[in-house]
Each structure stands twice: as structure tokens, then as C-alpha cells.
Amino acid sequence: MTSLFIKSIKFLVGGGFILVLLIALWGSIWGVINEPPAETAEHAMHKHPKELKLASDGPLGKFDERQLQRGFLVYKEVCATCHSLSLVSFRNLKDLGYTDAEVKKIAKDWGTKQPVFDEKGGTWGERDNLPSDRFPKVYYPGTGTPPDLSLITKARHDGAAYVHSLLTGYNEKPSAEALKHFPEFAKTPDGMHFNPYFANLNIAMPPPLTQDGQVQYSDGTRATVDQMSTDVAAFLVWTAEPTLQTRRMAGWAVLGFLIVLGFLTYGAYRSVWAGVKH
């Protein structure tokens, strides 16, 4: 009797606990239905990235070396003064079609040099970059450091499309309808810039690409703002995963091998068991 009584108490306590949870859950759902949360400015004005198609998209996509070189030029001329690329080495640029001599010159002429440390870990000088060095980090002591761009297309949803949209979204303004509900966005705070593709709508970074022809492409491509933003987005897809093309080729080779192996296995099965009655 005592054991049965204890079990009954356990079931009652457990059932009561589940009932309380169900009531709390229903209360939350009912509250959301009757009093939905107020729409925020970020939700009302934020835009999804524009559609962007790159040569590297899809399972059969391949990097366009000419586009990657143009993207690297945009990074070098426009982005490198503020944003690091510290997970990429200069010698990796050979994958974009640069020669050893070109890579060596790019490394040597790079604006930020490599620090030289003494035995106690202090810096006592600088030296020229070598092809084996990674791109040097950019520091802004006391003011915060802008994000490193090495993995930016992996760290942001819609990666390349996000980069392209952000760079070309500075001229877009809030709609009149949105400003009726959020009049505070009629004036952008000092030191900030409205951009509907940025998470909280106002970004401290000034528009990097301000006019066509800001960089000079050597292959004859017209350097419009849209073209430059597309090229640098493609380049940052490569920095985030430089082995993307090789990985895909290996994947297709493995898939082909497994298909052939499957046919051979099935053929062997039919041959071995052909004379056996089931």
C-alpha cells in the first residue's frame, strides 16, 4: 500500500508539473496572438540582400580568375586601409593567376608592414612583407577595429550577396510609409550612415565605393560601383574558402567512383548468385 501510495503521489506531482507548463505555454501563445510584439524599425526597414550570381555558384561553379583579380584590386585600393585579411597569405594570390614575381612585388609594396619583435615580445621595428606572410592586420587603437574580411562571406547570411548589397545600399533611403511609423530615422545620427542592408540600419562605415572608375581595371572592364562591389564580393568568397573549387572536383570524383562501384558490386552479385535458386 505504501509503495502504491508513493507512486500515485509521483504521478500526481509529475502530472501537475506538466499541467503548469502547458498552461504557461498556452498563456504565452495566447498573449502573442492577442498582443503581437510591436514592429521594430529594423524589421520594417531592413532589406534582404539583392540577388547576386557569381561564376562560383552552384555545385559546378568555378572561380573566375579575372574577376577575382579585379576583386583583389578593389580590396587593395579601397578596403585594405580599414579591413584586415589576416587569414590569407600573399602567396595564396598565385591561385588567382599571379606569378611568383608579381606576388613578391605585391607583398613588398603593401602599405602595412610586418612588425619585428624583440626577445621580450616588444616591437622594435618593421620589415617588408614576404610572400609567405599573411596580410598584416589593421589596428585602430582606442577606436575599435573594423571586422576582418577573411571569412566575412561565411559569417554573414547570404555572404556575397550581403557584401554586394551593403556596398551598394548607401543611396537607398527609408520609404515615406516607414518614416510615418519611425520618424526618428528621418535624420541619420552624426557619424552614422543609413543602410537598409545593415543589421541595425545605421552603420559607422562611410560608403567605400562612391563613384564609377574609383579603381582602374587593366582588363578593360568598366569599373562601375555595381561591378566593383560584385568583384570584391566574389574575391571575398574566395578568401573564405580558397579550396572551394578543388573540394567540389574531389566530391564529384568520389561520387563518380561510388556510382561505378555500385554497378560493379551489383554485377558481381548477379554473377555469383546467378545459379542459386531462391
Short mmCIF file of C-alpha atoms in Angstrom, two decimals:
data_model
loop_
_atom_site.label_atom_id
_atom_site.label_comp_id
_atom_site.label_asym_id
_atom_site.label_seq_id
_atom_site.Cartn_x
_atom_site.Cartn_y
_atom_site.Cartn_z
CA MET A 1 0.00 0.00 0.00
CA THR A 2 2.79 2.40 0.93
CA SER A 3 4.60 1.76 -2.36
CA LEU A 4 1.39 2.29 -4.36
CA PHE A 5 0.67 5.50 -2.46
CA ILE A 6 4.16 6.84 -3.18
CA LYS A 7 3.84 6.02 -6.89
CA SER A 8 0.48 7.77 -7.00
CA ILE A 9 1.99 10.87 -5.42
CA LYS A 10 4.81 10.82 -8.00
CA PHE A 11 2.33 10.64 -10.88
CA LEU A 12 0.26 13.46 -9.40
CA VAL A 13 3.31 15.69 -8.93
CA GLY A 14 4.56 14.92 -12.44
CA GLY A 15 1.13 15.48 -13.94
CA GLY A 16 0.75 18.76 -12.06
CA PHE A 17 4.15 19.94 -13.29
CA ILE A 18 3.25 19.12 -16.91
CA LEU A 19 -0.12 20.87 -16.49
CA VAL A 20 1.59 24.03 -15.23
CA LEU A 21 3.97 24.00 -18.20
CA LEU A 22 1.07 23.58 -20.64
CA ILE A 23 -0.83 26.46 -19.04
CA ALA A 24 2.26 28.68 -19.23
CA LEU A 25 2.81 27.71 -22.87
CA TRP A 26 -0.78 28.42 -23.77
CA GLY A 27 -0.61 31.76 -21.95
CA SER A 28 2.43 32.77 -23.99
CA ILE A 29 0.82 31.72 -27.29
CA TRP A 30 -2.44 33.46 -26.43
CA GLY A 31 -0.56 36.63 -25.48
CA VAL A 32 1.31 36.68 -28.81
CA ILE A 33 -1.95 36.13 -30.73
CA ASN A 34 -3.85 38.89 -28.93
CA GLU A 35 -0.97 41.31 -28.42
CA PRO A 36 1.66 40.68 -31.08
CA PRO A 37 5.01 42.41 -30.43
CA ALA A 38 5.29 45.87 -31.92
CA GLU A 39 7.11 46.04 -35.24
CA THR A 40 10.63 47.37 -34.85
CA ALA A 41 12.37 49.78 -37.20
CA GLU A 42 14.91 47.08 -38.06
CA HIS A 43 12.10 44.75 -39.12
CA ALA A 44 10.19 47.40 -41.07
CA MET A 45 13.14 48.92 -42.93
CA HIS A 46 15.68 46.13 -43.17
CA LYS A 47 16.01 44.64 -46.65
CA HIS A 48 17.10 41.19 -47.71
CA PRO A 49 20.25 41.15 -49.86
CA LYS A 50 19.84 41.66 -53.57
CA GLU A 51 20.17 38.63 -55.81
CA LEU A 52 23.77 38.12 -56.92
CA LYS A 53 25.03 35.48 -59.35
CA LEU A 54 28.71 34.55 -59.42
CA ALA A 55 30.69 32.12 -61.52
CA SER A 56 31.46 30.11 -58.36
CA ASP A 57 27.78 29.50 -57.51
CA GLY A 58 26.27 26.04 -57.69
CA PRO A 59 27.78 22.55 -57.50
CA LEU A 60 29.54 23.01 -60.86
CA GLY A 61 30.64 26.59 -60.24
CA LYS A 62 34.24 27.65 -60.84
CA PHE A 63 36.12 30.77 -59.82
CA ASP A 64 36.60 33.42 -62.50
CA GLU A 65 40.29 34.35 -62.14
CA ARG A 66 39.89 37.67 -63.93
CA GLN A 67 37.03 38.65 -61.65
CA LEU A 68 38.98 37.58 -58.56
CA GLN A 69 41.92 39.72 -59.65
CA ARG A 70 39.59 42.68 -60.13
CA GLY A 71 38.09 41.99 -56.69
CA PHE A 72 41.54 41.87 -55.13
CA LEU A 73 42.34 45.23 -56.72
CA VAL A 74 39.17 46.74 -55.19
CA TYR A 75 40.12 45.30 -51.80
CA LYS A 76 43.68 46.61 -52.15
CA GLU A 77 42.71 50.10 -53.31
CA VAL A 78 39.55 50.65 -51.27
CA CYS A 79 39.13 48.23 -48.36
CA ALA A 80 42.64 47.38 -47.14
CA THR A 81 43.20 50.63 -45.24
CA CYS A 82 40.47 49.69 -42.76
CA HIS A 83 39.82 45.95 -43.02
CA SER A 84 42.29 43.14 -42.44
CA LEU A 85 42.59 39.93 -44.40
CA SER A 86 44.70 38.18 -41.80
CA LEU A 87 43.83 34.56 -42.64
CA VAL A 88 45.17 34.82 -46.20
CA SER A 89 48.84 34.71 -47.21
CA PHE A 90 50.32 36.74 -50.04
CA ARG A 91 51.48 33.54 -51.74
CA ASN A 92 47.84 32.40 -51.97
CA LEU A 93 47.42 35.04 -54.66
CA LYS A 94 49.14 32.65 -57.06
CA ASP A 95 45.80 30.79 -57.12
CA LEU A 96 44.34 33.89 -58.80
CA GLY A 97 46.84 33.72 -61.65
CA TYR A 98 49.58 35.99 -60.30
CA THR A 99 53.18 34.94 -60.92
CA ASP A 100 55.79 34.49 -58.18
CA ALA A 101 57.39 37.80 -59.16
CA GLU A 102 54.05 39.62 -59.03
CA VAL A 103 53.22 38.14 -55.63
CA LYS A 104 56.64 39.14 -54.30
CA LYS A 105 56.13 42.72 -55.52
CA ILE A 106 52.60 42.94 -54.10
CA ALA A 107 53.88 41.76 -50.71
CA LYS A 108 56.83 44.16 -50.69
CA ASP A 109 54.78 47.19 -51.78
CA TRP A 110 51.93 46.54 -49.33
CA GLY A 111 51.23 49.63 -47.23
CA THR A 112 51.23 47.91 -43.83
CA LYS A 113 54.50 46.22 -42.92
CA GLN A 114 55.25 43.27 -40.69
CA PRO A 115 56.22 44.10 -37.08
CA VAL A 116 59.57 42.85 -35.78
CA PHE A 117 59.61 41.74 -32.15
CA ASP A 118 62.45 41.67 -29.65
CA GLU A 119 63.21 38.87 -27.20
CA LYS A 120 60.72 40.24 -24.66
CA GLY A 121 57.86 40.40 -27.14
CA GLY A 122 58.06 44.14 -27.71
CA THR A 123 58.05 45.70 -31.16
CA TRP A 124 61.25 47.42 -32.18
CA GLY A 125 60.74 47.85 -35.92
CA GLU A 126 59.13 46.79 -39.17
CA ARG A 127 60.14 44.83 -42.25
CA ASP A 128 58.76 44.33 -45.73
CA ASN A 129 56.17 41.61 -46.22
CA LEU A 130 57.26 38.30 -47.73
CA PRO A 131 55.10 36.04 -49.92
CA SER A 132 54.92 33.59 -47.01
CA ASP A 133 53.46 36.25 -44.69
CA ARG A 134 49.77 36.67 -44.12
CA PHE A 135 48.22 40.01 -44.95
CA PRO A 136 49.09 42.24 -41.98
CA LYS A 137 46.37 43.18 -39.53
CA VAL A 138 44.96 46.70 -39.46
CA TYR A 139 44.72 48.27 -36.00
CA TYR A 140 42.82 51.32 -34.77
CA PRO A 141 43.97 51.74 -31.15
CA GLY A 142 41.25 53.13 -28.92
CA THR A 143 38.59 53.40 -31.62
CA GLY A 144 37.75 49.76 -32.26
CA THR A 145 38.93 47.57 -35.09
CA PRO A 146 36.75 47.07 -38.19
CA PRO A 147 35.91 43.41 -38.88
CA ASP A 148 38.42 41.17 -40.60
CA LEU A 149 37.14 40.28 -44.06
CA SER A 150 38.83 36.87 -44.44
CA LEU A 151 35.66 34.93 -43.58
CA ILE A 152 33.03 37.64 -43.96
CA THR A 153 31.05 35.76 -46.63
CA LYS A 154 30.87 32.76 -44.30
CA ALA A 155 29.99 34.86 -41.26
CA ARG A 156 27.06 36.68 -42.87
CA HIS A 157 23.82 35.23 -44.19
CA ASP A 158 23.76 35.29 -47.99
CA GLY A 159 27.53 36.02 -47.85
CA ALA A 160 28.49 37.52 -51.20
CA ALA A 161 25.02 38.98 -51.81
CA TYR A 162 25.17 40.68 -48.41
CA VAL A 163 28.57 42.26 -49.20
CA HIS A 164 27.38 43.45 -52.60
CA SER A 165 24.11 44.83 -51.22
CA LEU A 166 25.79 46.60 -48.32
CA LEU A 167 28.32 48.32 -50.60
CA THR A 168 25.62 49.50 -52.99
CA GLY A 169 22.91 50.28 -50.42
CA TYR A 170 24.09 53.64 -49.09
CA ASN A 171 21.95 55.66 -51.50
CA GLU A 172 18.72 53.91 -50.53
CA LYS A 173 16.52 55.87 -48.13
CA PRO A 174 13.64 54.81 -45.83
CA SER A 175 10.25 54.83 -47.51
CA ALA A 176 7.72 57.54 -46.64
CA GLU A 177 5.44 54.88 -45.17
CA ALA A 178 8.21 53.59 -42.87
CA LEU A 179 9.07 57.13 -41.73
CA LYS A 180 5.47 57.67 -40.62
CA HIS A 181 5.93 54.96 -38.01
CA PHE A 182 9.59 55.67 -37.25
CA PRO A 183 10.15 59.41 -37.75
CA GLU A 184 13.43 59.23 -35.83
CA PHE A 185 15.03 57.71 -38.92
CA ALA A 186 14.32 60.83 -40.97
CA LYS A 187 17.67 62.14 -39.73
CA THR A 188 20.67 59.84 -39.51
CA PRO A 189 22.73 60.27 -36.30
CA ASP A 190 26.01 62.13 -36.64
CA GLY A 191 28.85 59.89 -37.70
CA MET A 192 26.47 57.19 -38.95
CA HIS A 193 25.14 56.27 -42.40
CA PHE A 194 21.75 54.76 -43.19
CA ASN A 195 21.98 51.42 -44.98
CA PRO A 196 18.92 49.12 -45.13
CA TYR A 197 21.10 46.02 -45.56
CA PHE A 198 22.97 46.53 -42.28
CA ALA A 199 21.58 44.80 -39.20
CA ASN A 200 20.61 47.91 -37.21
CA LEU A 201 20.19 50.16 -40.27
CA ASN A 202 22.82 52.74 -39.29
CA ILE A 203 26.47 51.91 -39.95
CA ALA A 204 29.58 53.84 -38.95
CA MET A 205 31.50 52.94 -42.12
CA PRO A 206 31.20 55.66 -44.77
CA PRO A 207 30.34 54.45 -48.29
CA PRO A 208 33.59 52.90 -49.60
CA LEU A 209 32.55 52.90 -53.26
CA THR A 210 31.40 56.39 -54.10
CA GLN A 211 31.77 56.71 -57.88
CA ASP A 212 32.41 54.81 -61.07
CA GLY A 213 36.05 54.49 -62.04
CA GLN A 214 37.28 54.56 -58.46
CA VAL A 215 39.74 51.83 -59.41
CA GLN A 216 41.30 51.20 -62.82
CA TYR A 217 40.80 47.71 -64.21
CA SER A 218 43.57 46.53 -66.54
CA ASP A 219 41.35 44.08 -68.44
CA GLY A 220 39.10 46.78 -69.89
CA THR A 221 36.11 46.05 -67.65
CA ARG A 222 34.13 49.21 -66.82
CA ALA A 223 34.58 49.87 -63.10
CA THR A 224 31.05 50.88 -62.11
CA VAL A 225 30.08 50.84 -58.44
CA ASP A 226 27.93 47.78 -59.07
CA GLN A 227 30.77 45.99 -60.90
CA MET A 228 33.35 46.81 -58.22
CA SER A 229 31.06 45.63 -55.42
CA THR A 230 30.33 42.40 -57.31
CA ASP A 231 34.02 41.76 -57.96
CA VAL A 232 35.11 42.34 -54.37
CA ALA A 233 32.25 40.11 -53.15
CA ALA A 234 33.49 37.34 -55.47
CA PHE A 235 37.03 37.85 -54.15
CA LEU A 236 35.83 37.54 -50.55
CA VAL A 237 34.06 34.27 -51.42
CA TRP A 238 37.48 33.01 -52.47
CA THR A 239 39.24 34.25 -49.30
CA ALA A 240 36.63 32.49 -47.16
CA GLU A 241 37.10 29.17 -48.98
CA PRO A 242 40.02 29.18 -51.44
CA THR A 243 39.77 25.39 -51.89
CA LEU A 244 36.10 25.55 -52.88
CA GLN A 245 36.72 24.57 -56.50
CA THR A 246 39.12 21.74 -55.59
CA ARG A 247 36.71 20.41 -52.98
CA ARG A 248 33.88 20.29 -55.48
CA MET A 249 36.02 18.50 -58.06
CA ALA A 250 37.05 15.94 -55.43
CA GLY A 251 33.42 15.50 -54.42
CA TRP A 252 32.32 14.80 -58.00
CA ALA A 253 35.21 12.34 -58.45
CA VAL A 254 34.19 10.47 -55.27
CA LEU A 255 30.54 10.45 -56.34
CA GLY A 256 31.51 9.05 -59.77
CA PHE A 257 33.65 6.36 -58.12
CA LEU A 258 30.78 5.32 -55.82
CA ILE A 259 28.37 5.08 -58.77
CA VAL A 260 30.78 2.87 -60.76
CA LEU A 261 31.48 0.79 -57.64
CA GLY A 262 27.74 0.33 -57.15
CA PHE A 263 27.29 -1.03 -60.68
CA LEU A 264 30.31 -3.35 -60.31
CA THR A 265 29.03 -4.63 -56.97
CA TYR A 266 25.58 -5.29 -58.41
CA GLY A 267 27.13 -7.06 -61.42
CA ALA A 268 29.26 -9.25 -59.14
CA TYR A 269 26.20 -10.07 -57.06
CA ARG A 270 24.23 -11.19 -60.14
CA SER A 271 27.17 -13.23 -61.41
CA VAL A 272 27.89 -15.04 -58.13
CA TRP A 273 24.26 -15.83 -57.31
CA ALA A 274 23.05 -16.46 -60.86
CA GLY A 275 22.79 -20.24 -60.45
CA VAL A 276 21.38 -20.24 -56.96
CA LYS A 277 17.65 -20.84 -56.63
CA HIS A 278 15.79 -18.78 -54.07
#
